[in-house]
Tab-separated table of C-alpha atoms in Angstrom:
chain	number	residue	atom	x	y	z
A	1	MET	CA	-19.119	-5.662	25.214
A	2	MET	CA	-20.112	-1.956	25.148
A	3	TYR	CA	-19.399	0.048	22.006
A	4	PRO	CA	-18.667	3.628	22.026
A	5	ARG	CA	-21.161	5.922	20.583
A	6	LEU	CA	-19.104	6.372	17.345
A	7	LYS	CA	-19.168	2.549	16.930
A	8	VAL	CA	-22.975	2.331	17.373
A	9	ILE	CA	-23.541	5.061	14.835
A	10	ALA	CA	-21.106	3.348	12.391
A	11	LEU	CA	-22.891	-0.010	12.834
A	12	ALA	CA	-26.277	1.625	12.235
A	13	LEU	CA	-25.008	3.442	9.183
A	14	SER	CA	-23.373	0.276	7.704
A	15	SER	CA	-26.576	-1.676	8.319
A	16	ALA	CA	-28.356	0.932	6.124
A	17	ILE	CA	-26.079	0.671	3.230
A	18	MET	CA	-27.094	-2.838	2.246
A	19	LEU	CA	-24.524	-3.271	-0.492
A	20	SER	CA	-24.329	-7.145	-0.451
A	21	ARG	CA	-24.366	-8.680	3.002
A	22	PRO	CA	-25.231	-6.178	5.753
A	23	GLN	CA	-23.615	-8.247	8.496
A	24	HIS	CA	-20.181	-7.945	6.801
A	25	HIS	CA	-20.499	-4.142	6.442
A	26	ALA	CA	-21.484	-3.738	10.109
A	27	LEU	CA	-18.267	-5.588	10.835
A	28	ALA	CA	-16.216	-3.644	8.441
A	29	PHE	CA	-17.236	-0.302	9.704
A	30	SER	CA	-17.071	-1.414	13.406
A	31	LEU	CA	-13.416	-2.316	12.908
A	32	PHE	CA	-12.643	0.715	10.920
A	33	SER	CA	-13.779	2.863	13.676
A	34	SER	CA	-11.492	1.174	16.197
A	35	MET	CA	-8.288	1.225	14.530
A	36	SER	CA	-5.188	-0.646	15.908
A	37	THR	CA	-3.263	1.267	18.487
A	38	SER	CA	0.474	1.735	18.135
A	39	THR	CA	2.561	-0.147	20.618
A	40	THR	CA	5.698	2.206	20.456
A	41	SER	CA	6.027	5.856	20.256
A	42	ALA	CA	7.073	7.572	17.046
A	43	SER	CA	10.658	7.684	18.356
A	44	ASN	CA	10.155	10.798	20.283
A	45	LEU	CA	9.223	12.686	17.036
A	46	THR	CA	5.898	13.903	18.554
A	47	LEU	CA	4.133	12.404	15.592
A	48	GLY	CA	0.594	10.837	15.698
A	49	LYS	CA	-2.740	10.568	14.351
A	50	LYS	CA	-3.341	14.142	13.265
A	51	SER	CA	0.156	14.705	11.930
A	52	THR	CA	0.203	15.644	8.224
A	53	ALA	CA	2.694	14.370	5.533
A	54	LEU	CA	4.479	17.716	5.821
A	55	ASP	CA	4.550	17.453	9.647
A	56	VAL	CA	6.494	14.168	9.132
A	57	LEU	CA	8.994	15.621	6.710
A	58	ASN	CA	9.768	18.650	8.910
A	59	SER	CA	10.054	16.419	12.021
A	60	LEU	CA	12.389	13.903	10.438
A	61	ASN	CA	14.575	16.741	8.981
A	62	LYS	CA	14.678	18.778	12.240
A	63	ASN	CA	15.526	15.639	14.284
A	64	SER	CA	18.234	14.478	11.666
A	65	ARG	CA	16.200	11.139	11.197
A	66	LEU	CA	15.954	11.078	7.405
A	67	ALA	CA	16.820	7.885	5.594
A	68	SER	CA	20.425	7.580	4.318
A	69	TYR	CA	19.380	7.755	0.696
A	70	VAL	CA	17.590	11.124	1.192
A	71	LYS	CA	20.691	12.564	3.173
A	72	ARG	CA	23.224	11.170	0.907
A	73	ASP	CA	21.655	12.072	-2.378
A	74	LEU	CA	20.751	15.686	-1.332
A	75	ASN	CA	24.497	16.402	-1.479
A	76	GLN	CA	24.977	14.759	-4.882
A	77	ARG	CA	23.847	15.441	-8.425
A	78	ARG	CA	21.692	12.394	-8.496
A	79	LYS	CA	18.118	12.610	-6.905
A	80	PRO	CA	16.837	9.636	-4.911
A	81	ILE	CA	14.056	7.907	-6.712
A	82	ALA	CA	10.627	6.777	-5.394
A	83	ILE	CA	8.037	4.915	-7.205
A	84	VAL	CA	4.563	5.463	-6.054
A	85	THR	CA	1.518	3.523	-7.128
A	86	GLY	CA	-1.998	5.301	-7.027
A	87	GLY	CA	-0.196	8.599	-6.850
A	88	SER	CA	-2.896	10.724	-8.576
A	89	SER	CA	-5.677	10.367	-6.056
A	90	GLY	CA	-6.356	10.184	-2.304
A	91	ILE	CA	-3.416	10.045	-0.055
A	92	GLY	CA	-1.183	9.292	-2.975
A	93	VAL	CA	-1.074	13.008	-3.995
A	94	PRO	CA	0.228	14.307	-0.711
A	95	SER	CA	2.566	11.508	-0.527
A	96	VAL	CA	3.984	12.283	-4.007
A	97	GLU	CA	4.237	15.871	-3.114
A	98	THR	CA	5.979	15.464	0.122
A	99	LEU	CA	8.404	12.932	-1.296
A	100	SER	CA	9.224	15.367	-4.089
A	101	LEU	CA	9.697	18.133	-1.451
A	102	ALA	CA	12.162	15.951	0.297
A	103	GLY	CA	14.250	16.136	-2.793
A	104	MET	CA	13.094	12.858	-4.420
A	105	LYS	CA	12.454	12.180	-8.113
A	106	VAL	CA	9.047	10.612	-7.997
A	107	VAL	CA	7.550	8.242	-10.585
A	108	LEU	CA	3.820	8.540	-10.124
A	109	CYS	CA	2.239	5.621	-11.381
A	110	ALA	CA	-1.494	5.741	-12.474
A	111	ARG	CA	-3.971	4.000	-14.882
A	112	ASN	CA	-4.960	7.229	-16.471
A	113	VAL	CA	-1.869	9.313	-17.588
A	114	THR	CA	-4.001	12.458	-18.726
A	115	ALA	CA	-5.953	12.543	-15.564
A	116	ALA	CA	-2.740	12.064	-13.488
A	117	GLU	CA	-0.873	14.946	-15.489
A	118	SER	CA	-3.872	17.111	-14.761
A	119	VAL	CA	-3.605	16.297	-11.062
A	120	VAL	CA	-0.033	17.292	-11.114
A	121	LEU	CA	-0.689	20.603	-12.697
A	122	LYS	CA	-3.592	21.336	-10.387
A	123	GLU	CA	-2.343	20.026	-6.926
A	124	ILE	CA	1.400	19.969	-7.024
A	125	PRO	CA	3.233	23.364	-6.550
A	126	PRO	CA	5.113	24.509	-9.685
A	127	SER	CA	8.525	24.335	-8.098
A	128	LEU	CA	8.076	20.535	-7.624
A	129	ARG	CA	6.548	19.370	-10.872
A	130	SER	CA	9.870	18.848	-12.594
A	131	ASN	CA	10.661	16.158	-9.923
A	132	ILE	CA	7.709	14.241	-10.904
A	133	ARG	CA	7.035	11.755	-13.902
A	134	VAL	CA	3.826	10.172	-14.624
A	135	GLN	CA	4.013	6.461	-15.646
A	136	GLU	CA	1.110	4.416	-16.945
A	137	LEU	CA	0.406	1.493	-14.722
A	138	ASP	CA	-2.871	-0.776	-14.281
A	139	LEU	CA	-2.233	-3.123	-11.410
A	140	SER	CA	-5.223	-5.073	-12.578
A	141	ASP	CA	-3.493	-6.193	-15.737
A	142	MET	CA	-0.108	-8.167	-15.461
A	143	ALA	CA	0.822	-7.079	-19.052
A	144	SER	CA	0.522	-3.384	-18.003
A	145	ILE	CA	2.660	-4.124	-14.954
A	146	GLU	CA	5.297	-5.743	-17.077
A	147	SER	CA	5.288	-2.935	-19.631
A	148	ALA	CA	5.384	-0.239	-16.857
A	149	VAL	CA	8.470	-1.786	-15.255
A	150	LYS	CA	10.364	-1.955	-18.497
A	151	GLU	CA	9.500	1.750	-19.100
A	152	ILE	CA	10.584	2.671	-15.521
A	153	ILE	CA	14.003	0.688	-15.960
A	154	GLU	CA	14.662	2.419	-19.364
A	155	LYS	CA	13.713	5.935	-18.309
A	156	ASP	CA	14.554	6.146	-14.649
A	157	CYS	CA	17.253	3.340	-14.232
A	158	ASP	CA	19.541	4.095	-17.183
A	159	GLY	CA	18.093	1.096	-19.047
A	160	GLY	CA	19.458	-1.126	-16.174
A	161	LEU	CA	23.000	-0.547	-17.346
A	162	SER	CA	23.965	1.781	-14.403
A	163	ASP	CA	27.264	0.989	-12.689
A	164	ILE	CA	25.752	1.972	-9.229
A	165	ASP	CA	24.047	-0.493	-6.939
A	166	GLY	CA	20.494	-0.004	-8.153
A	167	GLU	CA	18.615	3.092	-8.936
A	168	ILE	CA	15.454	3.114	-6.988
A	169	ASP	CA	15.400	3.988	-3.361
A	170	VAL	CA	11.747	3.613	-2.404
A	171	LEU	CA	8.717	1.774	-3.720
A	172	LEU	CA	5.568	2.808	-2.145
A	173	ASN	CA	2.822	0.298	-2.929
A	174	ASN	CA	-0.156	2.701	-2.278
A	175	ALA	CA	-2.900	2.068	-4.888
A	176	GLY	CA	-5.956	0.109	-4.115
A	177	VAL	CA	-9.604	-0.679	-4.579
A	178	MET	CA	-12.133	-1.251	-1.918
A	179	ALA	CA	-15.359	-3.131	-1.723
A	180	PRO	CA	-17.107	-3.245	-5.024
A	181	PRO	CA	-20.624	-4.560	-4.254
A	182	LYS	CA	-20.396	-7.194	-6.936
A	183	ARG	CA	-17.392	-9.495	-7.777
A	184	LEU	CA	-15.229	-7.886	-10.415
A	185	SER	CA	-12.306	-9.250	-12.236
A	186	THR	CA	-8.752	-8.213	-13.266
A	187	VAL	CA	-7.746	-8.626	-16.955
A	188	GLN	CA	-6.363	-12.096	-16.069
A	189	GLY	CA	-9.695	-13.126	-14.314
A	190	LEU	CA	-8.640	-12.678	-10.522
A	191	GLU	CA	-10.963	-11.260	-8.101
A	192	LEU	CA	-10.407	-7.427	-8.434
A	193	GLN	CA	-9.266	-6.527	-4.939
A	194	PHE	CA	-6.983	-9.519	-4.357
A	195	GLY	CA	-5.738	-9.075	-7.823
A	196	THR	CA	-5.112	-5.476	-7.676
A	197	ASN	CA	-4.196	-4.835	-4.023
A	198	HIS	CA	-2.044	-7.742	-3.511
A	199	VAL	CA	-1.062	-9.758	-6.575
A	200	GLY	CA	-0.415	-6.606	-8.716
A	201	HIS	CA	1.849	-5.038	-6.052
A	202	HIS	CA	3.660	-8.506	-5.628
A	203	MET	CA	4.450	-8.743	-9.269
A	204	LEU	CA	5.458	-5.053	-9.479
A	205	THR	CA	7.642	-5.385	-6.502
A	206	ARG	CA	9.416	-8.526	-7.688
A	207	LEU	CA	10.167	-7.192	-11.065
A	208	LEU	CA	11.646	-3.816	-9.754
A	209	LEU	CA	13.542	-5.467	-6.864
A	210	PRO	CA	16.808	-5.925	-8.932
A	211	TYR	CA	16.769	-2.103	-9.364
A	212	ILE	CA	16.444	-1.128	-5.794
A	213	ARG	CA	19.317	0.231	-4.026
A	214	LYS	CA	20.865	-1.974	-1.158
A	215	ASP	CA	19.568	0.496	1.584
A	216	GLY	CA	16.175	0.988	0.015
A	217	ARG	CA	12.780	0.690	1.226
A	218	ILE	CA	9.418	-1.157	0.118
A	219	VAL	CA	6.449	0.333	1.729
A	220	THR	CA	3.117	-1.439	1.225
A	221	VAL	CA	-0.188	0.283	2.214
A	222	ALA	CA	-2.409	-2.227	4.144
A	223	SER	CA	-5.413	-1.501	6.360
A	224	THR	CA	-6.946	-2.225	9.667
A	225	ALA	CA	-9.286	-4.217	7.652
A	226	HIS	CA	-6.750	-6.859	7.601
A	227	THR	CA	-8.115	-7.901	11.026
A	228	PHE	CA	-11.371	-9.343	9.452
A	229	GLY	CA	-9.450	-10.911	6.433
A	230	GLN	CA	-9.437	-14.664	5.855
A	231	LEU	CA	-7.246	-16.366	3.323
A	232	ASP	CA	-8.898	-19.340	1.720
A	233	PHE	CA	-6.162	-20.873	-0.415
A	234	ALA	CA	-8.633	-23.151	-2.107
A	235	ASN	CA	-10.575	-20.208	-3.485
A	236	LEU	CA	-8.582	-16.899	-3.123
A	237	ASN	CA	-10.522	-15.475	-5.992
A	238	TYR	CA	-14.142	-16.308	-4.966
A	239	ASP	CA	-14.603	-18.503	-7.928
A	240	GLN	CA	-18.162	-19.924	-7.417
A	241	GLU	CA	-17.253	-23.090	-9.451
A	242	LYS	CA	-14.474	-23.995	-7.133
A	243	SER	CA	-16.253	-23.767	-3.706
A	244	GLU	CA	-19.299	-22.351	-2.008
A	245	ARG	CA	-17.296	-19.266	-0.753
A	246	GLY	CA	-19.689	-16.516	-1.812
A	247	TYR	CA	-18.227	-13.145	-2.686
A	248	SER	CA	-18.636	-10.473	-0.012
A	249	ALA	CA	-17.298	-7.000	-0.791
A	250	TRP	CA	-15.774	-6.407	2.757
A	251	ASN	CA	-14.519	-9.937	3.302
A	252	ALA	CA	-12.633	-9.694	-0.090
A	253	TYR	CA	-11.172	-6.422	0.918
A	254	GLY	CA	-10.186	-7.712	4.226
A	255	GLN	CA	-8.426	-10.637	2.461
A	256	SER	CA	-6.492	-8.457	0.205
A	257	LYS	CA	-5.324	-6.241	3.068
A	258	LEU	CA	-4.328	-9.230	5.149
A	259	ALA	CA	-2.196	-10.293	2.110
A	260	ASN	CA	-0.586	-7.008	2.036
A	261	VAL	CA	0.501	-7.360	5.652
A	262	LEU	CA	1.745	-10.900	4.973
A	263	PHE	CA	3.416	-9.759	1.749
A	264	ALA	CA	5.464	-7.180	3.512
A	265	LYS	CA	6.558	-9.782	6.238
A	266	GLY	CA	7.359	-12.411	3.779
A	267	LEU	CA	9.230	-10.151	1.532
A	268	ASP	CA	11.368	-8.750	4.331
A	269	GLU	CA	12.068	-12.415	5.440
A	270	LYS	CA	13.192	-13.291	1.808
A	271	LEU	CA	15.341	-10.208	1.731
A	272	LYS	CA	17.168	-10.985	4.805
A	273	GLU	CA	17.715	-14.628	3.539
A	274	ALA	CA	19.313	-13.199	0.468
A	275	GLY	CA	21.637	-10.996	2.551
A	276	SER	CA	19.873	-7.683	1.575
A	277	GLU	CA	19.709	-4.406	3.603
A	278	ILE	CA	16.480	-3.503	1.890
A	279	LYS	CA	13.580	-3.201	4.375
A	280	SER	CA	9.833	-4.005	3.803
A	281	VAL	CA	7.102	-2.740	5.983
A	282	SER	CA	3.453	-2.212	5.807
A	283	LEU	CA	0.986	0.311	7.299
A	284	HIS	CA	-2.575	1.482	8.114
A	285	PRO	CA	-2.976	5.049	6.933
A	286	GLY	CA	-6.166	5.667	8.933
A	287	VAL	CA	-9.828	5.847	7.620
A	288	ILE	CA	-9.974	8.744	5.129
A	289	GLY	CA	-12.591	10.082	2.876
A	290	THR	CA	-11.089	9.307	-0.422
A	291	ASN	CA	-12.275	7.896	-3.645
A	292	LEU	CA	-11.701	4.462	-2.171
A	293	TRP	CA	-15.316	4.837	-1.103
A	294	ARG	CA	-16.449	5.147	-4.705
A	295	TYR	CA	-18.425	1.929	-4.546
A	296	THR	CA	-20.649	3.085	-1.671
A	297	PRO	CA	-23.987	4.920	-2.480
A	298	LYS	CA	-23.407	8.662	-2.973
A	299	TRP	CA	-26.063	9.402	-0.303
A	300	THR	CA	-24.051	7.765	2.474
A	301	ARG	CA	-20.749	9.457	1.771
A	302	PRO	CA	-21.426	12.660	3.774
A	303	LEU	CA	-22.281	10.521	6.726
A	304	LEU	CA	-19.142	8.364	6.212
A	305	ASN	CA	-17.042	11.470	6.271
A	306	ALA	CA	-18.805	12.732	9.396
A	307	VAL	CA	-18.914	9.328	11.303
A	308	VAL	CA	-16.348	6.786	10.159
A	309	THR	CA	-13.395	8.804	8.905
A	310	ASP	CA	-10.869	9.913	11.338
A	311	ARG	CA	-8.436	12.234	9.468
A	312	ASN	CA	-8.106	14.312	6.275
A	313	ILE	CA	-6.092	13.182	3.236
A	314	LYS	CA	-2.822	15.109	4.242
A	315	GLN	CA	-3.039	13.248	7.643
A	316	GLY	CA	-3.691	10.071	5.985
A	317	ALA	CA	-0.592	10.397	3.947
A	318	ALA	CA	1.612	10.782	7.147
A	319	SER	CA	2.456	7.211	7.681
A	320	ASN	CA	3.230	6.703	4.028
A	321	VAL	CA	5.842	9.365	4.291
A	322	PHE	CA	7.050	8.354	7.610
A	323	CYS	CA	7.728	4.726	6.426
A	324	CYS	CA	9.413	6.023	3.201
A	325	LEU	CA	11.594	8.642	4.715
A	326	VAL	CA	12.489	7.752	8.376
A	327	GLU	CA	16.022	6.363	8.979
A	328	SER	CA	16.656	2.649	8.560
A	329	SER	CA	17.244	2.255	12.264
A	330	GLU	CA	13.515	2.759	12.864
A	331	PHE	CA	12.674	-0.689	11.474
A	332	GLN	CA	14.002	-4.212	11.961
A	333	GLY	CA	11.938	-5.060	8.852
A	334	GLY	CA	8.368	-6.526	8.287
A	335	GLU	CA	6.849	-4.138	10.866
A	336	TYR	CA	3.223	-2.892	10.714
A	337	VAL	CA	2.874	0.831	11.173
A	338	VAL	CA	-0.146	3.101	12.491
A	339	ASP	CA	-0.010	6.682	13.195
A	340	CYS	CA	3.932	6.856	12.371
A	341	ALA	CA	4.619	4.190	15.024
A	342	ILE	CA	5.057	0.539	15.074
A	343	ALA	CA	1.882	-1.339	15.965
A	344	GLU	CA	0.589	-4.861	16.442
A	345	PRO	CA	-1.338	-6.376	13.540
A	346	SER	CA	-3.849	-9.136	14.124
A	347	SER	CA	-2.793	-12.550	15.040
A	348	GLN	CA	-3.080	-13.796	11.471
A	349	GLY	CA	-1.118	-10.680	10.495
A	350	LYS	CA	1.597	-11.477	12.954
A	351	ASP	CA	1.736	-15.047	11.500
A	352	GLU	CA	4.201	-16.131	14.152
A	353	LEU	CA	4.639	-19.702	12.724
A	354	LYS	CA	5.302	-17.958	9.305
A	355	THR	CA	3.179	-20.425	7.590
A	356	LEU	CA	0.595	-18.018	6.109
A	357	ARG	CA	3.150	-15.802	4.448
A	358	LYS	CA	5.003	-18.701	2.808
A	359	LYS	CA	1.918	-20.208	1.628
A	360	LEU	CA	0.612	-16.821	0.288
A	361	TRP	CA	3.967	-16.194	-1.392
A	362	ASP	CA	3.935	-19.479	-3.259
A	363	ALA	CA	0.372	-19.090	-4.226
A	364	THR	CA	0.829	-15.672	-5.635
A	365	GLU	CA	3.939	-16.651	-7.605
A	366	ASN	CA	2.019	-19.601	-9.057
A	367	LEU	CA	-0.912	-17.303	-10.031
A	368	ILE	CA	1.472	-15.038	-11.953
A	369	ALA	CA	3.307	-17.927	-13.618
A	370	ASP	CA	-0.086	-19.609	-14.525
A	371	ASN	CA	-0.998	-16.524	-16.380
A	372	GLY	CA	2.162	-16.685	-18.516
A	373	PHE	CA	4.251	-13.994	-16.805
A	374	SER	CA	7.801	-14.505	-15.495
A	375	LEU	CA	9.532	-13.322	-12.361
A	376	PRO	CA	13.227	-13.230	-11.557
A	377	ASP	CA	14.458	-16.495	-10.057
A	378	ASP	CA	15.973	-14.780	-7.077
A	379	VAL	CA	14.254	-12.332	-4.876
A	380	TYR	CA	17.320	-10.066	-4.896
């Protein structure tokens, strides 16, 4: 197979980085530079790879394609509510800004409240700041997730005593960690990427589901990296004492992103079984020069930005905003989105027999229970 020049450069660069296992980096960068192609147009909205988050909002508004919760609540006293994880850095910032601009109240979840509040002051226009509340949340700690949900229910959902059908309209599972060179652990001892990117968001979503409105949306940020992910259910956390599965930064990242795709599908399936109209989708935002690359050597980052990345941060937030704000008829549920259009995930991501998503769901729920935390008996 002949690689385009971009892939050749990316492969050479990845081999030079030598963080842990060079062959895995070569695979990672090669796949990152050849993103999934969308299989349907963005519903004639002229949106694509270079569209920004603001372009998406303007297009949806102009074409009367905004979700019902935005259109409905713009004419009422109540603002629609969006919960955004990882909202203080990377594509989270323009996502928060654009959702706020759409008239939503945004709960910006971040590990460092002081830093997040500083970001709001520095990067969010003054006219939008009153729409944003910063919430402490560490997705690598189940106790923090549980505590954050209690605060969100109390502060943003009238203590759970509201007489309307739910309070939250959108949950954007955006936060993530990528490719630390050595195996790191969550507070509960899970491998950091799997524990944060997947398990943390699974737990957060399950705890918030009773407070999401019947026409709401759950959007999970995955990645094209899911295409080289493999789920080893005997050793999801790369525990050396359990098997010979050695830790690889990129393999672990790919596993967590495959889990994101399968979680979105599995959740949507369970919501349908419960008779819910809530839709769950996942997406690949593009390859963007954000702080996700913080575990790569500093000397490589200018090269990464020049060779591997394919869009800027505002463009990287476009699919986030599209999935959160487009009208419900755009999705059947469970879709994977690239460049503001439905795309095909890998064969494992498709999971046509539905076995992987079910096995992952059960394994994740058991991991949470084994660490002493409870989830609602019913999904919705």
